[in-house]
XYZ file of C-alpha atoms in Angstrom:
672
model
C 0.000 0.000 0.000
C 1.042 3.606 -0.250
C 3.047 4.948 2.632
C 1.899 8.143 4.210
C 2.209 11.359 2.258
C 3.140 13.080 5.489
C 5.427 12.006 8.273
C 5.401 12.306 12.064
C 7.165 15.649 11.991
C 4.217 17.289 10.185
C 1.824 19.471 12.061
C -1.009 17.973 14.024
C -3.476 19.340 11.508
C -2.068 17.071 8.779
C -2.230 13.679 10.459
C -1.629 11.071 7.742
C -4.065 8.244 7.090
C -1.272 5.649 7.285
C 2.150 5.328 8.906
C 4.964 2.823 8.410
C 7.160 2.015 11.411
C 10.173 -0.285 11.384
C 11.735 -1.640 14.580
C 15.315 -2.826 14.027
C 17.987 -4.167 16.315
C 20.203 -7.086 17.129
C 18.742 -10.584 16.893
C 18.694 -10.665 20.691
C 16.984 -7.294 21.100
C 13.487 -8.713 20.728
C 12.401 -6.754 17.672
C 9.992 -9.443 16.476
C 8.314 -9.524 19.859
C 8.234 -5.721 20.052
C 6.647 -5.536 16.630
C 4.195 -8.286 17.461
C 2.959 -6.549 20.591
C 2.767 -3.188 18.840
C 0.689 -4.972 16.185
C -1.652 -6.279 18.883
C -2.166 -2.811 20.337
C -2.690 -1.353 16.856
C -5.338 -3.930 16.021
C -7.122 -3.244 19.294
C -7.126 0.448 18.375
C -9.155 -0.422 15.285
C -6.560 0.390 12.630
C -6.075 -1.690 9.521
C -2.543 -3.040 9.290
C -0.041 -5.290 7.563
C 3.302 -6.456 8.924
C 6.589 -7.737 7.560
C 8.959 -9.551 9.943
C 12.494 -9.726 8.486
C 15.154 -11.635 10.381
C 18.413 -13.487 9.685
C 18.727 -17.241 9.246
C 21.291 -17.554 12.043
C 19.708 -18.424 15.380
C 22.045 -15.968 17.111
C 24.571 -14.146 14.946
C 27.444 -12.364 16.742
C 25.978 -9.439 18.654
C 26.119 -6.063 16.973
C 27.082 -7.353 13.524
C 25.411 -6.262 10.304
C 24.250 -9.738 9.356
C 22.621 -10.237 12.755
C 20.094 -7.408 12.359
C 16.443 -8.320 12.891
C 13.642 -5.988 11.801
C 9.869 -5.795 12.023
C 7.892 -3.403 9.827
C 4.250 -2.483 10.322
C 2.044 -0.337 8.113
C -1.119 0.832 9.863
C -3.751 3.441 9.240
C -7.317 4.626 9.109
C -7.870 3.223 5.606
C -7.475 -0.113 3.861
C -3.939 -1.499 4.114
C -2.712 -4.171 1.690
C 1.073 -4.257 2.183
C 3.635 -3.566 4.869
C 4.571 -0.349 3.069
C 7.330 0.637 0.690
C 9.404 2.862 2.993
C 9.229 3.536 6.738
C 8.199 6.889 8.145
C 9.793 5.957 11.478
C 12.899 3.833 12.043
C 13.691 2.660 15.567
C 17.379 1.661 15.558
C 18.609 -0.123 18.661
C 22.286 -0.170 17.595
C 24.600 1.074 14.801
C 24.211 -2.098 12.732
C 20.429 -1.711 12.725
C 20.773 1.879 11.560
C 23.208 1.047 8.774
C 21.274 -1.913 7.392
C 17.891 -0.147 7.422
C 18.716 3.527 6.803
C 18.400 3.278 3.008
C 14.767 2.241 3.421
C 13.754 5.302 5.469
C 11.976 7.950 3.440
C 13.631 11.404 3.290
C 12.452 13.474 6.225
C 11.610 10.351 8.185
C 12.177 10.020 11.909
C 15.069 8.036 13.418
C 14.804 7.015 17.068
C 18.205 5.713 18.194
C 19.632 4.291 21.407
C 22.818 6.284 22.021
C 23.775 3.809 24.731
C 24.428 1.187 22.041
C 26.520 3.487 19.821
C 29.791 2.527 21.480
C 33.166 2.392 19.721
C 32.989 -1.403 19.620
C 29.501 -1.461 18.083
C 30.398 1.268 15.591
C 33.397 -0.785 14.480
C 31.228 -3.882 14.041
C 28.888 -1.863 11.835
C 31.860 -0.510 9.829
C 31.210 3.104 10.814
C 34.324 5.304 10.823
C 32.484 7.969 12.823
C 29.345 8.069 14.918
C 26.507 8.910 12.483
C 24.529 10.479 15.326
C 27.256 13.079 15.780
C 28.185 14.027 12.197
C 26.045 15.413 9.378
C 25.384 12.102 7.617
C 21.776 12.003 8.854
C 20.951 15.594 7.917
C 18.052 14.678 5.631
C 16.243 12.885 8.461
C 14.785 13.922 11.794
C 16.828 12.287 14.549
C 15.784 11.666 18.130
C 18.695 10.062 19.975
C 18.880 9.358 23.691
C 20.221 6.649 25.975
C 17.478 4.018 25.980
C 19.857 1.514 27.600
C 20.540 3.764 30.591
C 16.882 4.676 31.019
C 15.917 0.985 30.953
C 18.490 0.104 33.620
C 17.170 2.940 35.772
C 13.551 1.798 35.332
C 14.177 -1.802 36.443
C 16.700 -1.008 39.199
C 14.123 -1.586 42.007
C 13.847 -5.229 40.928
C 17.474 -6.066 41.630
C 18.474 -6.962 38.084
C 22.061 -6.655 36.931
C 22.861 -4.506 33.915
C 22.933 -7.472 31.533
C 19.534 -8.746 32.639
C 18.118 -5.238 32.822
C 19.054 -4.509 29.207
C 16.921 -7.434 28.091
C 13.949 -5.210 28.860
C 14.971 -2.267 26.669
C 12.694 -3.498 23.910
C 9.795 -3.046 26.352
C 10.977 0.508 27.114
C 11.051 1.203 23.374
C 7.614 -0.342 22.941
C 6.276 1.909 25.685
C 7.564 4.975 23.843
C 5.984 3.759 20.586
C 2.672 3.164 22.364
C 2.755 6.763 23.622
C 3.634 8.132 20.173
C 0.545 6.632 18.592
C -1.884 6.797 21.503
C -1.974 3.053 22.199
C -3.152 1.470 25.429
C -0.573 -0.287 27.618
C -3.088 -2.510 29.384
C -3.097 -5.346 26.813
C 0.700 -5.506 27.049
C 0.513 -5.506 30.861
C -1.906 -8.414 30.706
C 0.265 -10.284 28.224
C 3.409 -9.866 30.351
C 1.616 -11.083 33.471
C 0.345 -14.138 31.621
C 3.707 -14.891 29.995
C 5.611 -14.687 33.276
C 2.894 -15.969 35.581
C 5.381 -18.168 37.411
C 7.970 -15.344 37.626
C 6.083 -12.224 38.688
C 9.286 -10.278 39.390
C 10.309 -10.598 35.743
C 6.815 -9.519 34.651
C 6.939 -6.507 36.982
C 10.370 -5.468 35.715
C 9.250 -5.509 32.106
C 6.027 -3.683 32.953
C 8.136 -1.040 34.693
C 10.308 -0.659 31.586
C 7.230 -0.386 29.370
C 5.660 2.249 31.605
C 8.935 4.185 31.813
C 9.181 4.429 28.032
C 5.580 5.623 27.868
C 6.174 8.149 30.640
C 9.273 9.472 28.898
C 7.230 10.420 25.855
C 4.504 11.846 28.034
C 6.647 13.997 30.311
C 9.886 14.841 28.491
C 8.247 17.711 26.571
C 10.277 16.874 23.489
C 10.186 19.353 20.659
C 10.670 18.911 16.937
C 9.996 15.486 15.451
C 8.530 13.766 18.492
C 4.858 14.332 19.146
C 1.876 12.198 19.962
C -0.273 11.210 17.022
C -3.799 9.819 17.120
C -4.655 7.446 14.261
C -8.448 7.109 13.867
C -9.834 3.580 13.470
C -10.593 2.306 9.994
C -14.184 1.960 8.868
C -14.997 -1.756 8.922
C -17.916 -4.120 8.860
C -19.333 -5.046 12.280
C -18.029 -8.336 13.588
C -15.372 -10.077 15.635
C -11.825 -9.269 14.497
C -8.385 -10.528 15.452
C -4.891 -10.290 14.026
C -3.718 -13.425 12.300
C -0.539 -14.638 10.632
C -0.536 -16.848 7.571
C 0.683 -19.831 9.582
C -2.155 -19.377 12.081
C -4.720 -18.971 9.298
C -3.548 -22.117 7.521
C -3.727 -24.068 10.783
C -7.239 -22.868 11.626
C -8.359 -23.414 8.030
C -7.099 -26.999 8.053
C -8.980 -27.689 11.268
C -12.116 -26.064 9.848
C -11.745 -28.092 6.648
C -11.453 -31.331 8.589
C -14.538 -30.390 10.607
C -16.487 -29.625 7.426
C -15.400 -33.004 6.041
C -16.429 -34.591 9.373
C -13.008 -36.198 9.722
C -10.327 -36.328 12.385
C -7.079 -34.759 11.167
C -3.563 -36.164 11.325
C -0.659 -33.793 10.776
C 2.795 -35.218 10.115
C 5.584 -32.649 9.981
C 9.267 -31.989 10.398
C 10.729 -28.647 11.549
C 11.780 -26.327 8.726
C 11.720 -22.552 8.305
C 9.179 -21.014 7.706
C 6.715 -23.933 7.887
C 7.395 -25.004 11.477
C 4.831 -22.567 12.889
C 1.997 -24.664 11.420
C 3.071 -27.660 13.501
C 3.323 -25.420 16.574
C -0.194 -24.026 16.117
C -1.851 -27.365 15.337
C -0.263 -28.980 18.388
C -2.441 -26.681 20.517
C -5.704 -27.760 18.859
C -6.031 -31.349 20.047
C -9.573 -30.786 21.277
C -10.713 -30.514 17.643
C -9.676 -34.033 16.743
C -6.173 -33.047 15.604
C -3.253 -35.430 16.043
C 0.198 -33.918 15.470
C 3.313 -35.994 14.847
C 6.834 -34.572 14.612
C 8.640 -37.159 12.519
C 12.351 -37.904 12.303
C 12.520 -36.585 8.733
C 10.419 -35.198 5.892
C 9.819 -38.561 4.240
C 8.541 -40.135 7.442
C 6.252 -37.128 8.000
C 4.425 -37.425 4.686
C 4.333 -41.224 4.734
C 2.699 -41.108 8.159
C 0.134 -38.638 6.794
C -0.589 -40.964 3.852
C -1.031 -43.833 6.309
C -3.522 -41.743 8.265
C -5.478 -41.002 5.078
C -5.526 -44.706 4.247
C -6.946 -45.327 7.718
C -9.774 -42.830 7.168
C -8.444 -39.564 8.567
C -7.530 -36.380 6.731
C -3.768 -36.595 6.294
C -1.874 -33.293 6.247
C 1.814 -32.463 5.987
C 3.762 -29.248 5.484
C 7.244 -28.088 4.622
C 9.209 -25.609 2.552
C 10.904 -26.170 -0.807
C 13.805 -28.385 0.338
C 11.446 -30.549 2.389
C 8.912 -30.772 -0.431
C 11.738 -32.105 -2.617
C 12.297 -34.908 -0.101
C 8.557 -35.640 0.018
C 8.251 -35.908 -3.777
C 8.287 -39.699 -4.108
C 5.679 -40.045 -1.375
C 3.528 -37.389 -3.077
C 3.592 -39.648 -6.120
C 2.470 -42.507 -3.885
C -0.481 -40.422 -2.734
C -1.385 -39.690 -6.356
C -1.046 -43.371 -7.344
C -3.082 -44.660 -4.405
C -5.557 -41.779 -4.910
C -5.874 -40.861 -1.250
C -6.807 -37.423 0.118
C -3.780 -35.510 1.375
C -3.098 -31.794 1.938
C 0.506 -30.626 1.452
C 1.341 -27.084 2.589
C 4.421 -25.526 0.986
C 5.583 -22.344 2.742
C 7.988 -21.223 0.028
C 11.335 -19.631 0.761
C 14.377 -18.582 -1.262
C 16.188 -21.433 -3.003
C 17.591 -23.594 -4.438
C 18.877 -26.088 -1.880
C 18.977 -24.517 1.598
C 18.943 -21.123 -0.111
C 17.553 -18.260 1.971
C 15.772 -19.880 4.932
C 14.186 -16.697 6.310
C 13.542 -14.831 3.053
C 10.520 -15.093 0.785
C 10.182 -16.329 -2.785
C 7.622 -17.915 -5.137
C 10.050 -20.231 -6.870
C 8.380 -23.581 -6.104
C 5.606 -23.232 -8.692
C 7.219 -25.602 -11.202
C 7.867 -28.017 -8.346
C 4.204 -27.870 -7.318
C 2.695 -28.240 -10.800
C 5.232 -30.476 -12.542
C 7.777 -31.714 -10.010
C 7.144 -35.465 -9.807
C 8.284 -38.516 -11.726
C 5.815 -39.859 -14.255
C 2.588 -38.158 -15.238
C 1.425 -37.270 -11.756
C -1.107 -34.404 -11.890
C -2.107 -32.738 -8.639
C -4.282 -29.733 -7.767
C -2.369 -26.628 -6.669
C -3.905 -23.567 -4.992
C -2.269 -20.443 -3.572
C -3.153 -18.034 -0.756
C -2.849 -14.332 -1.506
C -2.545 -12.985 2.055
C -2.351 -14.183 5.671
C -6.120 -14.040 6.231
C -6.894 -15.543 2.802
C -4.935 -18.639 3.827
C -7.881 -19.693 6.027
C -10.334 -20.102 3.143
C -7.656 -21.559 0.865
C -6.908 -24.256 3.451
C -10.602 -25.174 3.577
C -10.679 -25.333 -0.212
C -7.656 -27.659 -0.194
C -9.443 -29.993 2.222
C -12.580 -29.960 0.065
C -10.761 -30.838 -3.136
C -8.661 -33.528 -1.436
C -11.649 -35.355 0.032
C -14.128 -34.892 -2.831
C -11.687 -35.937 -5.542
C -9.517 -38.396 -3.579
C -6.231 -36.705 -4.388
C -3.271 -34.960 -2.786
C -3.527 -31.151 -3.005
C -0.664 -28.668 -2.655
C -1.376 -25.384 -0.899
C 1.212 -22.673 -1.624
C 2.047 -19.897 0.795
C 5.457 -18.278 1.294
C 7.674 -16.845 3.999
C 6.031 -13.443 3.766
C 2.485 -14.803 4.154
C 3.497 -17.274 6.873
C 5.129 -14.659 9.118
C 3.153 -11.511 8.297
C 0.006 -10.508 10.157
C -3.152 -8.596 9.294
C -6.641 -8.115 10.761
C -9.068 -10.939 10.083
C -12.808 -10.868 10.495
C -13.599 -14.172 12.145
C -16.142 -15.866 9.859
C -19.402 -17.471 10.872
C -18.928 -21.262 10.641
C -22.475 -21.565 9.321
C -21.391 -19.687 6.183
C -19.307 -22.657 5.019
C -20.968 -25.525 3.187
C -20.060 -28.911 4.717
C -18.567 -31.557 2.458
C -18.773 -34.724 4.579
C -16.450 -37.494 3.471
C -18.086 -40.654 2.158
C -16.696 -44.120 2.915
C -17.590 -47.272 1.041
C -18.861 -49.830 3.547
C -20.140 -52.562 1.226
C -19.480 -53.564 -2.387
C -21.472 -51.861 -5.120
C -22.467 -55.067 -6.882
C -21.175 -58.602 -6.618
C -17.489 -57.659 -6.661
C -15.561 -55.015 -4.724
C -14.089 -52.523 -7.207
C -11.884 -50.136 -5.181
C -10.882 -48.116 -8.253
C -14.297 -47.780 -9.890
C -14.890 -44.052 -10.170
C -17.859 -41.788 -9.500
C -19.029 -38.889 -11.661
C -16.155 -36.727 -10.361
C -13.564 -39.329 -11.297
C -12.874 -40.154 -7.647
C -12.433 -43.726 -6.483
C -14.195 -44.900 -3.284
C -12.562 -44.365 0.114
C -12.434 -47.644 2.056
C -11.271 -47.867 5.648
C -8.993 -50.846 6.250
C -10.641 -53.448 8.442
C -14.150 -52.875 7.091
C -15.727 -56.378 6.895
C -15.688 -57.781 3.380
C -13.827 -54.788 1.947
C -10.284 -56.126 1.712
C -8.488 -54.480 -1.223
C -5.045 -53.880 -2.661
C -3.264 -50.504 -2.525
C 0.255 -49.312 -3.301
C 2.526 -47.535 -5.738
C 2.536 -50.104 -8.552
C 0.060 -49.563 -11.382
C -3.429 -50.895 -10.640
C -6.196 -52.329 -12.762
C -8.622 -49.540 -13.535
C -11.377 -51.088 -11.393
C -10.206 -54.066 -9.314
C -7.028 -52.473 -7.981
C -5.041 -55.613 -8.769
C -1.535 -55.110 -10.119
C -1.746 -54.653 -13.885
C 1.280 -53.890 -16.060
C -0.574 -54.108 -19.363
C 0.036 -51.186 -21.749
C -3.627 -50.442 -22.398
C -4.441 -50.396 -18.671
C -1.578 -48.011 -17.877
C -2.720 -45.740 -20.710
C -6.275 -45.704 -19.373
C -5.198 -45.149 -15.752
C -2.875 -42.301 -16.767
C -5.700 -40.695 -18.728
C -8.189 -41.195 -15.882
C -5.905 -39.622 -13.263
C -5.230 -36.685 -15.592
C -8.906 -36.176 -16.434
C -9.902 -36.275 -12.763
C -7.628 -33.338 -11.935
C -8.421 -31.346 -15.069
C -12.166 -31.635 -14.411
C -12.058 -30.421 -10.819
C -14.734 -27.753 -10.430
C -13.086 -24.421 -9.608
C -14.789 -20.995 -9.664
C -14.504 -18.792 -12.735
C -11.723 -16.229 -12.581
C -12.819 -12.748 -11.552
C -11.075 -9.406 -12.053
C -9.835 -8.125 -8.703
C -9.677 -4.510 -9.862
C -10.469 -2.779 -13.151
C -12.335 -3.811 -16.304
C -12.615 -7.229 -17.944
C -10.733 -5.975 -21.019
C -8.329 -3.196 -21.868
C -4.706 -2.347 -22.538
C -2.990 -4.226 -19.724
C -3.807 -7.066 -17.337
C -1.458 -7.476 -14.395
C -1.781 -11.133 -13.422
C -0.522 -12.323 -10.066
C -0.735 -15.234 -7.688
C 0.138 -15.696 -4.039
C 1.548 -12.905 -1.891
C 2.032 -10.425 -4.754
C -1.647 -9.496 -4.330
C -1.157 -6.475 -2.055
C 1.485 -4.538 -4.016
C -0.142 -5.372 -7.380
C -3.541 -4.230 -6.150
C -2.266 -0.897 -4.887
C -0.073 -0.283 -7.951
C -3.027 -0.975 -10.264
C -5.271 1.250 -8.136
C -2.806 4.127 -8.437
C -2.415 3.564 -12.185
C -6.180 3.543 -12.762
C -6.384 6.839 -10.867
C -3.916 8.253 -13.425
C -6.181 7.185 -16.273
C -4.384 3.997 -17.353
C -6.414 1.129 -18.836
C -5.085 -1.544 -16.499
C -6.697 -4.361 -14.506
C -5.590 -6.699 -11.738
C -6.292 -10.430 -12.064
C -5.212 -12.659 -9.185
C -5.287 -16.428 -9.579
C -6.015 -18.699 -6.610
C -6.434 -21.990 -8.478
C -3.039 -22.561 -10.092
C -3.834 -26.100 -11.308
C -6.298 -26.730 -12.767
C -6.852 -23.106 -13.710
C -10.284 -21.515 -14.073
C -11.936 -22.457 -17.360
C -12.588 -18.822 -18.344
C -9.074 -17.535 -17.632
C -7.795 -17.949 -21.182
C -10.608 -15.925 -22.749
C -10.324 -13.318 -20.029
C -6.615 -12.771 -20.721
C -7.201 -12.535 -24.469
C -9.377 -9.486 -23.820
C -6.255 -7.452 -23.016
C -3.592 -6.122 -25.368
C -0.810 -7.002 -22.918
C -0.393 -9.360 -19.976
C 2.221 -8.654 -17.281
C 3.008 -11.322 -14.675
C 4.927 -10.087 -11.599
C 6.277 -12.939 -9.493
C 9.121 -13.606 -7.089
C 10.894 -16.120 -9.310
C 12.336 -16.109 -12.814
C 8.962 -16.277 -14.574
C 7.361 -19.608 -13.729
C 3.661 -18.691 -13.793
C 4.258 -16.710 -16.971
C 5.432 -19.952 -18.599
C 2.360 -21.850 -17.387
C 0.033 -19.161 -18.779
C 1.811 -19.184 -22.124
C 1.644 -22.971 -22.271
C -2.024 -23.271 -21.354
C -3.550 -20.285 -23.153
C -1.041 -19.237 -25.847
C -1.027 -15.647 -24.586
C 2.050 -13.448 -24.880
C 2.447 -13.010 -21.133
C 5.491 -10.954 -20.160
C 7.375 -11.630 -16.918
C 8.323 -9.127 -14.246
C 10.603 -10.998 -11.883
C 12.231 -10.380 -8.536
C 14.426 -12.840 -6.632
C 16.075 -10.718 -3.944
C 14.297 -12.482 -1.084
C 12.037 -9.484 -0.479
C 8.454 -8.723 -1.586
C 7.629 -6.357 -4.430
C 7.273 -2.692 -3.594
C 4.260 -0.802 -4.892
C 6.487 1.802 -6.540
C 8.378 -0.904 -8.454
C 5.178 -2.280 -9.936
C 3.713 1.158 -10.622
C 6.832 2.085 -12.609
C 6.598 -1.104 -14.682
C 2.899 -0.555 -15.403
C 3.685 2.973 -16.577
C 6.009 1.586 -19.286
C 2.991 0.165 -21.123
C 1.606 3.678 -21.477
C 4.761 5.672 -22.300
C 4.639 4.965 -26.039
C 8.098 3.379 -26.141
C 8.074 0.093 -28.068
C 9.469 -2.947 -26.243
C 9.785 -1.108 -22.950
C 7.793 -3.596 -20.909
C 8.456 -6.499 -18.566
C 11.882 -7.579 -17.390
C 13.469 -7.905 -13.993
C 13.181 -5.663 -10.960
C 16.595 -4.439 -9.902
C 17.844 -5.346 -6.440
C 16.635 -2.650 -4.074
C 19.022 -1.675 -1.275
C 16.091 -0.153 0.585
C 14.869 -3.689 1.189
C 17.962 -5.872 0.918
C 21.267 -4.732 2.478
C 24.017 -4.159 -0.069
C 27.367 -5.924 -0.043
C 28.768 -3.414 2.421
C 26.201 -4.541 4.964
C 27.804 -7.961 5.009
C 26.489 -11.412 5.886
C 27.553 -14.375 7.975
C 29.983 -16.219 5.730
C 30.898 -18.679 8.464
C 34.179 -16.973 9.299
C 33.019 -15.719 12.689
C 33.983 -18.351 15.276
C 31.754 -16.855 17.970
C 28.571 -17.542 16.021
C 26.951 -20.359 18.057
C 25.018 -21.818 15.153
C 25.084 -21.321 11.419
C 22.400 -22.903 9.318
C 18.778 -23.931 9.387
C 16.286 -26.525 10.518
C 18.069 -27.961 13.541
C 18.225 -27.274 17.239
C 21.365 -25.679 18.714
C 22.931 -27.300 21.724
C 22.240 -24.404 24.068
C 19.520 -21.832 24.629
C 19.387 -19.079 22.049
C 18.353 -16.537 24.670
C 17.597 -16.257 28.344
C 14.266 -17.954 29.008
C 13.341 -15.146 31.390
C 13.866 -12.404 28.812
C 10.845 -10.957 27.094
C 12.905 -10.560 23.932
C 13.622 -14.242 23.368
């Protein structure tokens, strides 16, 4: 979405309708937690919002280094918000490294809040600063508010007998208190959360509450002039109902449970820890009362095979992973397709290939989802466009899996999984049940476990049902009896039947998300590109451009009307965070001259990037369309910012998807 046209230093009479704030600090400074709690308070204030957590892959990089910076960005306002914002209006920098890595993103005239207590000679050296930027003229184009947050935190928690090291663990709460004051947020929800989190250690809760209140009081009583003032952000106009903030991982988890309930089935989830998919396992493990069984397997293959076994036994089998784990699951996915059992596979995409970028986002698993199996092994693929949308998409995946007896892949990505937005909790009665049907007696004189219904689905038979013994496995089956059959004509028929079943899945017709059904340009997206595309198209329409936004949920099979819809436009532009995978699928299926706009920097598209590319279709310059978005240092640190190349011996853990030998942070610290 658009960032605010005005910034916090503007007069009170020109309060913007949206503000972007980025909290940045060391991995141990608790920026994700600070951002999460600020998000909670913002949601309770009635603002619309979108967040973008951005953190390193290392569990705990060396303190104060550039590659150890963790950031959390939130865009909130009194109007509809679709993205986490292009550029921050406010940057909270807890140390020199955080300032250096994130400064390029701050809009000119933006506000920097810095902790002078962390700008020591040692920390400046680690951030490769030759001089203290708070003391020279290098920050002249910004408003700077610098004071010793570290010292003020130590002073606030002194009555609780904490040493300096333990006291400094609460400086994120002091900073949060100041942010709550700046934007007129209530502290009570944070008080309640701290008391609940540290119920068994009330002294720790009281210390952090004291730090929070001290930060709030500082803003209230310091009588600061210039850039710091309190700003009231009116609530957004919204439909009446029950709202909560939700991340993509939470929405997927709740949607899977809802889907299993609508199918009237218990759910079995088999998973293995991997970034960023692990959160789904964590959330589902807390939902046992809804008939959910969670199983953390010893590896990815065991996880999916256990889920297939559960589906064979009559439950809804579910598994999840990210790209590297999906690669390991591939043979078992083929088994699910061959046995024709319902199975939901969630792929929370991240940067690749191989281990790639564990904590960065990408959409580069589309080929893997649509084509990535041995043999002709078609499988439905659907994609969520936002954190809240993941709830309905998960239900849809469950419906397709059970109605058509097939594995289904649900695509999210690191951005959707970790980001949060408000979600209007739906009425369960609004969802049509799709109860699973089991075959309990033969239809005729002979049991035919592969005889299909009108949807092309074979019957679902629970093992142990009297008189219903049947054969199942990965070797080719006779088209009706399920007996092993290698004959050429049978394999041809079975291949055609499996293909036809998937191609004939009933999916809704494709609608235009914004704009007309024909015109000069269609911007076609899928997955998490929805927000920036939608806002860029909205801005372009306001300028008089004939442009529309089409966003595809059903990747395979695609809506039947999509081809004709695309042919109503002179040009088709496909922005995606890969090298042009969906563009290739569209060209293959509909013979349209779709042009790619690609980005593989590990960061989401910015609205301004897309708006500039759309404008090229209306500038009259031939061949000036499509291409690749240049790496943007506002989002991704440049080479000078550095990274953990493994040469730092004091880094306790370097890598992904395993558990370090010791604790990453103090269990009593709020910022863990």
